[in-house]
Short mmCIF file of C-alpha atoms in Angstrom, two decimals:
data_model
loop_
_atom_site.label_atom_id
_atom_site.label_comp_id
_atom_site.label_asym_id
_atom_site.label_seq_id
_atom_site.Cartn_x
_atom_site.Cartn_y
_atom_site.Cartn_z
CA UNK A 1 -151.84 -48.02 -142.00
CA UNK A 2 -148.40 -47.94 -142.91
CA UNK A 3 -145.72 -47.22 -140.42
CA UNK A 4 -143.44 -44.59 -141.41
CA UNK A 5 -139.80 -44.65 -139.32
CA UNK A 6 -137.77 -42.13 -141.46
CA UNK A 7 -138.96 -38.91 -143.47
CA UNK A 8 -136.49 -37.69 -145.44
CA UNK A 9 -138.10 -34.12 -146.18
CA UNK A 10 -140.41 -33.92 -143.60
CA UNK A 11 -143.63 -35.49 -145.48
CA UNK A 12 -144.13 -38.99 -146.27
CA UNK A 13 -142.87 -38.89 -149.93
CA UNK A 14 -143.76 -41.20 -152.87
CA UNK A 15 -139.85 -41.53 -153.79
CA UNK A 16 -138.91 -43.30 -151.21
CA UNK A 17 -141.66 -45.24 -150.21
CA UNK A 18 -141.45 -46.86 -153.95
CA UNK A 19 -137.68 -47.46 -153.27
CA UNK A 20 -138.60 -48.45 -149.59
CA UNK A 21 -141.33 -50.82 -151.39
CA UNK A 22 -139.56 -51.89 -154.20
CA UNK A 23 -136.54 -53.10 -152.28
CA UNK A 24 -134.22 -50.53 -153.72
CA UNK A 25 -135.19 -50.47 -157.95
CA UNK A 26 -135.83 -47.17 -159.67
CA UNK A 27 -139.00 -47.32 -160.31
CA UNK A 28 -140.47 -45.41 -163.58
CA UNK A 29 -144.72 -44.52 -164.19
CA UNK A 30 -145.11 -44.68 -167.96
CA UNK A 31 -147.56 -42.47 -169.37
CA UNK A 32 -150.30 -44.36 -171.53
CA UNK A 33 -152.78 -42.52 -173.54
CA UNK A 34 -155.95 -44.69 -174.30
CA UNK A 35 -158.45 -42.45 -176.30
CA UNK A 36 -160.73 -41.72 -173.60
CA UNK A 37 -162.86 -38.21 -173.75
CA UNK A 38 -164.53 -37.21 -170.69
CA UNK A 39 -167.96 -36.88 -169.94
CA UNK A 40 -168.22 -33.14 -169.81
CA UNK A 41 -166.33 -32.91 -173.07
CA UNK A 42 -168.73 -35.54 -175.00
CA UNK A 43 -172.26 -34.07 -173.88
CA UNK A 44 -172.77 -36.50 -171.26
CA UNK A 45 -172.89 -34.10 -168.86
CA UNK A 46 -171.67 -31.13 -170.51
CA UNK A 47 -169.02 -29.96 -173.53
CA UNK A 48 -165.52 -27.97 -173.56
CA UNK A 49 -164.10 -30.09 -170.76
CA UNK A 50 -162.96 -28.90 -167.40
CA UNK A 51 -162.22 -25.14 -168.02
CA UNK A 52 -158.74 -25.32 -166.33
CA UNK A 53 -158.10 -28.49 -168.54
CA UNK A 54 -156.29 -28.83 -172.24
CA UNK A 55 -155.27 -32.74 -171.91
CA UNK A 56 -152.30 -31.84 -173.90
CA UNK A 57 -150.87 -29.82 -171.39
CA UNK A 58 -150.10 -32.68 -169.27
CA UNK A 59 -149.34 -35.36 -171.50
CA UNK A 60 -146.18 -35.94 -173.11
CA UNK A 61 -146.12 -35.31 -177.06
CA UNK A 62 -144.54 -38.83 -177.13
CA UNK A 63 -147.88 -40.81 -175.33
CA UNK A 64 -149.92 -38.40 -177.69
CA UNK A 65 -147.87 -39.45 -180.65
CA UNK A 66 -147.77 -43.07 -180.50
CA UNK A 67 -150.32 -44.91 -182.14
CA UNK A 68 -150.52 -48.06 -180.47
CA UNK A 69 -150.59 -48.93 -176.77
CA UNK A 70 -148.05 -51.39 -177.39
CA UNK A 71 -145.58 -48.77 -178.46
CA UNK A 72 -146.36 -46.49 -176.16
CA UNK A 73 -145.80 -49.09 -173.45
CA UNK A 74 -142.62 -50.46 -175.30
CA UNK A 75 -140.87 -46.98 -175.76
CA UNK A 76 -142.15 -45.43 -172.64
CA UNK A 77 -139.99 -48.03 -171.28
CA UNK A 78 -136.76 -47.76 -173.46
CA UNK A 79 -136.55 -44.08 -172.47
CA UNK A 80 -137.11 -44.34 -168.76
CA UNK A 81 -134.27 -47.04 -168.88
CA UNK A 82 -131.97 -44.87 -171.22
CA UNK A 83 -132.68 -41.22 -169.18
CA UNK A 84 -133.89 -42.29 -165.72
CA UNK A 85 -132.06 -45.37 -165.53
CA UNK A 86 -135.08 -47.20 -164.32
CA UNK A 87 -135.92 -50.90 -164.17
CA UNK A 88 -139.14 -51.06 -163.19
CA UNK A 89 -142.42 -49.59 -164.15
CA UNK A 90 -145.82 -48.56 -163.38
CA UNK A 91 -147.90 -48.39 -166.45
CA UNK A 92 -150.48 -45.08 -166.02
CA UNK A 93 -153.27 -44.58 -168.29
CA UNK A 94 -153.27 -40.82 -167.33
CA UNK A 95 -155.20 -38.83 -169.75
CA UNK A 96 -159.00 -38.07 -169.89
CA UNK A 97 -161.29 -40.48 -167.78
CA UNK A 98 -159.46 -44.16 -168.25
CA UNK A 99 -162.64 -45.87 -167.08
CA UNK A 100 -164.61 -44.02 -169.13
CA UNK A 101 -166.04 -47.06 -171.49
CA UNK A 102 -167.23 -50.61 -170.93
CA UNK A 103 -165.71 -53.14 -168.62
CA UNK A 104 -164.62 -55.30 -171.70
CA UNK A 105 -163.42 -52.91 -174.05
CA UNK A 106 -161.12 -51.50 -170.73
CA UNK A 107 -160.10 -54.85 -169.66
CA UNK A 108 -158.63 -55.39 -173.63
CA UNK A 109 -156.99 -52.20 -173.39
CA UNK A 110 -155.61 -53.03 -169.53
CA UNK A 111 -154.09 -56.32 -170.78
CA UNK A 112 -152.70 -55.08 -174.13
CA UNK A 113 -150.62 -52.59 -171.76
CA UNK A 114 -149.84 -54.92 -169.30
CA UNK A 115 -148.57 -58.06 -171.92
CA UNK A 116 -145.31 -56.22 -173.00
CA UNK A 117 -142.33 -56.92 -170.32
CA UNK A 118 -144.12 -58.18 -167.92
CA UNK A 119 -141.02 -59.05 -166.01
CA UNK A 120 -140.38 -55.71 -165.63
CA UNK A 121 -143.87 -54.06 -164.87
CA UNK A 122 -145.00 -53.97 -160.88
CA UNK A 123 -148.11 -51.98 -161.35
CA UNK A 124 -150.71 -50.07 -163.15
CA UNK A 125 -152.41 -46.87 -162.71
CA UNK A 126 -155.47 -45.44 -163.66
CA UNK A 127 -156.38 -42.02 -163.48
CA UNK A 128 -160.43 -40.98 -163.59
CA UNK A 129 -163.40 -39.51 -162.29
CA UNK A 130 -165.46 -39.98 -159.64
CA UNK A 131 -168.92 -40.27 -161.52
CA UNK A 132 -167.27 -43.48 -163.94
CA UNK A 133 -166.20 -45.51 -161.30
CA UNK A 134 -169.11 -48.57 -160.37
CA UNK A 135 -168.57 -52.22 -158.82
CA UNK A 136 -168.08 -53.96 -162.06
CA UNK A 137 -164.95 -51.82 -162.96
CA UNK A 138 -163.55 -51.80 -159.69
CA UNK A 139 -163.70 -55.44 -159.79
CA UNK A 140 -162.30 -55.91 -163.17
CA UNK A 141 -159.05 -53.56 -161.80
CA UNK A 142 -158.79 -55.96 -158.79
CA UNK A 143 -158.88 -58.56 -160.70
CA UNK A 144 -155.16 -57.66 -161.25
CA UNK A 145 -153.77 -57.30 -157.46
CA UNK A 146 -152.56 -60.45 -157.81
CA UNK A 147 -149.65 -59.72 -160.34
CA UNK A 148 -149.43 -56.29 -159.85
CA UNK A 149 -150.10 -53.00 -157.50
CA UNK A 150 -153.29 -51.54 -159.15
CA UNK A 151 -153.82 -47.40 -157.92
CA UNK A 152 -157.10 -45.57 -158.45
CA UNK A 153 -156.56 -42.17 -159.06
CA UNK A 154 -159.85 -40.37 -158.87
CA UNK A 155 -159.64 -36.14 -159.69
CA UNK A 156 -161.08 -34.85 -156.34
CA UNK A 157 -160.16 -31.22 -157.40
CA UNK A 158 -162.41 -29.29 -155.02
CA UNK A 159 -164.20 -30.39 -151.84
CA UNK A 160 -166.93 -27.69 -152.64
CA UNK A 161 -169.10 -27.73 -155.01
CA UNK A 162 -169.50 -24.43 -156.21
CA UNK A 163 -165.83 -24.75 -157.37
CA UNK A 164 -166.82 -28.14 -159.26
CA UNK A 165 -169.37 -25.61 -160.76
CA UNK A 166 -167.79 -22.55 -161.56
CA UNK A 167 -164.91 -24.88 -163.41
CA UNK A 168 -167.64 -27.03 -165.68
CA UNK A 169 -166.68 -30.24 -163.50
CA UNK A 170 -169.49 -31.91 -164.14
CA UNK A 171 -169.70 -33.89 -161.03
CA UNK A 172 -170.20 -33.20 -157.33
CA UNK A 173 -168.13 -34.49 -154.58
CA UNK A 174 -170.87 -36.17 -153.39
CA UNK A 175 -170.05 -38.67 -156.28
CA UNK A 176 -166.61 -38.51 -155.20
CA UNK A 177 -167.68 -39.86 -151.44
CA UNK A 178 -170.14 -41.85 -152.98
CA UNK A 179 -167.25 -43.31 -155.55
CA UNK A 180 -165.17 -43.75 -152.20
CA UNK A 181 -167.47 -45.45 -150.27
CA UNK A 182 -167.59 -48.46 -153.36
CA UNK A 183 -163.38 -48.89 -152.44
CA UNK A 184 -163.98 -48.80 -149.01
CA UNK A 185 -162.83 -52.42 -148.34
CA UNK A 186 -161.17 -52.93 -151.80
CA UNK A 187 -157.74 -54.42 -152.55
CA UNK A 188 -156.77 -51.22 -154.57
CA UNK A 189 -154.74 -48.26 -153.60
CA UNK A 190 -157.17 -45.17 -153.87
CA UNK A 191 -155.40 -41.46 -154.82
CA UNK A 192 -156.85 -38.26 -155.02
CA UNK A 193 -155.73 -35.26 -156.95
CA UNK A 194 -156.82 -32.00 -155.71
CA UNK A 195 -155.61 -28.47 -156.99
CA UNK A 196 -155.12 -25.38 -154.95
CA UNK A 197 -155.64 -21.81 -156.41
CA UNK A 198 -158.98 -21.42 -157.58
CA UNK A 199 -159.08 -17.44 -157.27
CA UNK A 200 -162.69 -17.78 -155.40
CA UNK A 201 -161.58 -20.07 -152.77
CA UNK A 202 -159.63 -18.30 -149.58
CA UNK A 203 -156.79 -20.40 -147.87
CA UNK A 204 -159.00 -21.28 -145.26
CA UNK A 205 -161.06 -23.07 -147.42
CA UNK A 206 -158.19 -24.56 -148.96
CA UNK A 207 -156.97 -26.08 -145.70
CA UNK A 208 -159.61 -28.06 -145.18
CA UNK A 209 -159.18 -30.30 -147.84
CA UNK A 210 -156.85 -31.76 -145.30
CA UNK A 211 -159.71 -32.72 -142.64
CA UNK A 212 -162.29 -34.22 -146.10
CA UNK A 213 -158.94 -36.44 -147.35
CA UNK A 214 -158.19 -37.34 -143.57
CA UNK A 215 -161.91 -38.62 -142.89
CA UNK A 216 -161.60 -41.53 -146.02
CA UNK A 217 -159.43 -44.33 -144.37
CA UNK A 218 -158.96 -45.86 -147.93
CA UNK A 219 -156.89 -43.23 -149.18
CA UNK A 220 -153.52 -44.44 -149.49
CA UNK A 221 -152.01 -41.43 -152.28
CA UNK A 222 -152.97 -37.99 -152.37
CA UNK A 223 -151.43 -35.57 -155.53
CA UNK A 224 -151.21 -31.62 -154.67
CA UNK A 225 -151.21 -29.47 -157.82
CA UNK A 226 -151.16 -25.25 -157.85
CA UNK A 227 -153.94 -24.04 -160.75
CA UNK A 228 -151.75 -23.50 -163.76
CA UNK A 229 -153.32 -21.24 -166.59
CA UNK A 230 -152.86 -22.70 -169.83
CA UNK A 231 -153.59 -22.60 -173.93
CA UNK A 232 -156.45 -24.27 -175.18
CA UNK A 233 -158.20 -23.92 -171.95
CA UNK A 234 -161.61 -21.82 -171.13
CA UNK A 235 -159.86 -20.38 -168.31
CA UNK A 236 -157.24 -19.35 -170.26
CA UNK A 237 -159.07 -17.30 -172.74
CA UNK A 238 -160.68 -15.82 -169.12
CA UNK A 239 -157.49 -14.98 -167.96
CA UNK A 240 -155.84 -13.08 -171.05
CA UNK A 241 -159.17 -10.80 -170.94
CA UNK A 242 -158.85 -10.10 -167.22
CA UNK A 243 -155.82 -11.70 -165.03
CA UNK A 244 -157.09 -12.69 -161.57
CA UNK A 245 -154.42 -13.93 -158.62
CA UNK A 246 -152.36 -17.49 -159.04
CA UNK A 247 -149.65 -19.15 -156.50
CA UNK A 248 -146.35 -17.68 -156.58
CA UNK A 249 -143.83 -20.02 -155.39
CA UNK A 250 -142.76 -18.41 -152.09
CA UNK A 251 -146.76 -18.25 -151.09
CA UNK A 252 -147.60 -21.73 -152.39
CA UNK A 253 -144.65 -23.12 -150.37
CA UNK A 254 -145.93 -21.09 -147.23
CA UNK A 255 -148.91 -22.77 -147.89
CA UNK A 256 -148.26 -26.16 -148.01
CA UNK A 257 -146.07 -25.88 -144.89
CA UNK A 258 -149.17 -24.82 -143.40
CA UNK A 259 -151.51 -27.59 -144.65
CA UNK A 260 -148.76 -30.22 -144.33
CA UNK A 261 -149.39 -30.52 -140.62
CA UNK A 262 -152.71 -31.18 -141.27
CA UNK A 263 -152.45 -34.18 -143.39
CA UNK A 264 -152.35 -37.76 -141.81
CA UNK A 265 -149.00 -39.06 -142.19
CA UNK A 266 -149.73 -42.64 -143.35
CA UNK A 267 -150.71 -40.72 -146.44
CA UNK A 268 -148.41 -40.85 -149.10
CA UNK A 269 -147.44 -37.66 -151.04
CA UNK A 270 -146.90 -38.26 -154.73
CA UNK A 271 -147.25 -34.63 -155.50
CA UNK A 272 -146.82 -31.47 -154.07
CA UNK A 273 -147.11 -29.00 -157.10
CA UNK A 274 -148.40 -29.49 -161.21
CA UNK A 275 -146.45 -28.89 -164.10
CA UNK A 276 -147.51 -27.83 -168.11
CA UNK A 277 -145.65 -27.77 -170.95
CA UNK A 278 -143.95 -24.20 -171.09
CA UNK A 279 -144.81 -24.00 -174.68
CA UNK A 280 -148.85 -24.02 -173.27
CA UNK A 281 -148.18 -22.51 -169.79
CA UNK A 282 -149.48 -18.79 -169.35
CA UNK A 283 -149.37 -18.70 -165.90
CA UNK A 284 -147.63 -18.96 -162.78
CA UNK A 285 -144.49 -19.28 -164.53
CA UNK A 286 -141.96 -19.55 -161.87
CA UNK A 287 -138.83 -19.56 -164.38
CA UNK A 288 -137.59 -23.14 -162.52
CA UNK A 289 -137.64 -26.35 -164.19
CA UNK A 290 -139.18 -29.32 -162.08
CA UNK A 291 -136.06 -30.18 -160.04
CA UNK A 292 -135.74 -26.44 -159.15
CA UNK A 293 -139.17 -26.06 -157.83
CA UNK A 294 -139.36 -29.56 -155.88
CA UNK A 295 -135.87 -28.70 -154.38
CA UNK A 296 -137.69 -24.92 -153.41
CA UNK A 297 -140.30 -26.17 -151.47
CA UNK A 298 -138.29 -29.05 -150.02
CA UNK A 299 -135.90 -26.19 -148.77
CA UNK A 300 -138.73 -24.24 -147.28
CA UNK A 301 -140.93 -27.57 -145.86
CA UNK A 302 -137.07 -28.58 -143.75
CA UNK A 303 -136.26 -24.58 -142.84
CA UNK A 304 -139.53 -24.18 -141.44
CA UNK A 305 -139.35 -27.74 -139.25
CA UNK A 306 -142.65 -29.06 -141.13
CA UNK A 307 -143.82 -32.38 -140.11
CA UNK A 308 -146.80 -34.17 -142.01
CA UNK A 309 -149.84 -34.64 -139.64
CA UNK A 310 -148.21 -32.92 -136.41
CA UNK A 311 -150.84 -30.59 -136.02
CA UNK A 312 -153.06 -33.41 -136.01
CA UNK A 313 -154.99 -34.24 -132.49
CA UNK A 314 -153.66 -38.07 -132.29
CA UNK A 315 -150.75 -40.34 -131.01
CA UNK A 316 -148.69 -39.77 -133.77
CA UNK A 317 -145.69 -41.62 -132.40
CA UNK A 318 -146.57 -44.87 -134.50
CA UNK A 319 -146.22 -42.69 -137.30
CA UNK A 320 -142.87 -40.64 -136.85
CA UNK A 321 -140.25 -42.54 -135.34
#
């Protein structure tokens, strides 16, 4: 576990550990769009998708645009040099399921992405399910640890299964430990995405996400989204008929200062809310751009004296100073 000496906001946050880890470069994830589908959109295991989900709601029009992974890659990286000023990158195949097809055919599209300025590329990033992870995949994205950092990013969502239900998941988290348990001793850096909101589930239940995501040793990342309501989505078309209740900002920063404590602090925080286009957002809309919101709940995580994993029962010194 990773020894943390200085929080700047009170959480272990993925800024600067990829400065801390990076030795100072501005580090930039570029947004890849492979093709994939999902399972439950194909007939797999179901049709329509997740029914929070429209994948275009969360990926720039510029990946969706692009026709080739090559320019994707290639311009990704122009623009975070030209508006972010970075110089280094971390190429994520973030829409759909990105293991979602055969070892080979995702091993071409892996080294296509990873072939243009190398130089300048420390890592990759895959974002998937649960249910399309197995040992020959996880040992194809190993086989890159030793030129870059490779990150699993596997959509935990819910830790209860009636949620995975009620929003057409098509997959249990069952499959998520099981999926867990094949990483256990693995090279890669394992994240989980979870969302908080879902109208059925009470904060209580929400909070103990904390104790499942503590109890897996091999997760390094974890990524905190708020349900968002958008277009194109089954639950959208629910909500216009009949609104139910969605995070506003004050009570979804009260609530992460509550389940911030119970989070062990070697984890590292890439993301404490989710953002939509506005053009497909219906709701929460909070009327702040990204800045404004992160800067929010940064304000209220310091005012309130929050510290990652302090409510935990354990030595934490190690951890925090």
């Amino acid at each position: 576990m990773q020894t943390i000496t200085t929080w700047e906001k009170g959480y272990n946050n993925y800024g600067p550990w990829l400065k801390e880890k990076y030795k100072g470069h501005r580090v930039f994830k570029v947004i890849v769009d492979g093709g994939f589908t999902c399972p439950n959109r194909d007939g797999s295991k179901g049709y329509g998708g997740c029914t929070y989900c429209n994948v275009d709601s969360f990926t720039p029009s510029v990946s969706r645009n692009a026709p080739t992974v090559r320019q994707q890659v290639e311009e990704g990286m122009e623009r975070a040099r030209k508006g972010n000023k970075a110089d280094k990158f971390i190429i994520y195949f973030q829409p759909n399921t990105n293991t979602y097809a055969p070892a080979h055919y995702l091993k071409m599209l892996y080294d296509e992405a990873l072939s243009y300025g190398t130089e300048d590329i420390v890592g990759l990033s895959v974002g998937t399910r649960p249910d399309c992870i197995d040992a020959e995949k996880i040992a194809l994205l190993e086989s890159y640890t030793d030129r870059f950092d490779v990150d699993l990013e596997m959509g935990m969502e819910s830790i209860y299964n009636d949620t995975l239900s009620q929003i057409n998941r098509g997959c249990s988290h069952e499959e998520l430990i099981k999926a867990l348990k094949l990483v256990e001793n693995s090279k890669l850096d394992i994240c989980v995405h979870t969302i908080f909101g879902f109208p059925w589930e009470t904060k209580e239940m929400m909070l103990k996400y904390a104790d499942e995501i503590n109890r897996f040793p091999q997760i390094k990342f974890v990524k905190f989204h708020h349900l968002h309501i958008v277009e194109g989505s089954v639950m959208g078309v629910k909500y216009k008929r009949e609104p139910f209740h969605l995070f506003g900002i004050d009570e979804y920063a009260d609530f992460l200062c509550e389940l911030l404590p119970l989070v062990r602090p070697d984890i590292v925080i890439q993301r404490l809310f989710g953002l939509s286009d506005r053009e497909l957002l219906i709701a929460p809309n909070w009327g702040l751009k990204k800045s404004e919101i992160q800067y929010y709940i940064d304000q209220r995580i310091l005012s309130r004296g929050v510290v990652q994993g302090s409510s935990l029962n354990r030595d934490l010194g190690g951890f925090l100073g």
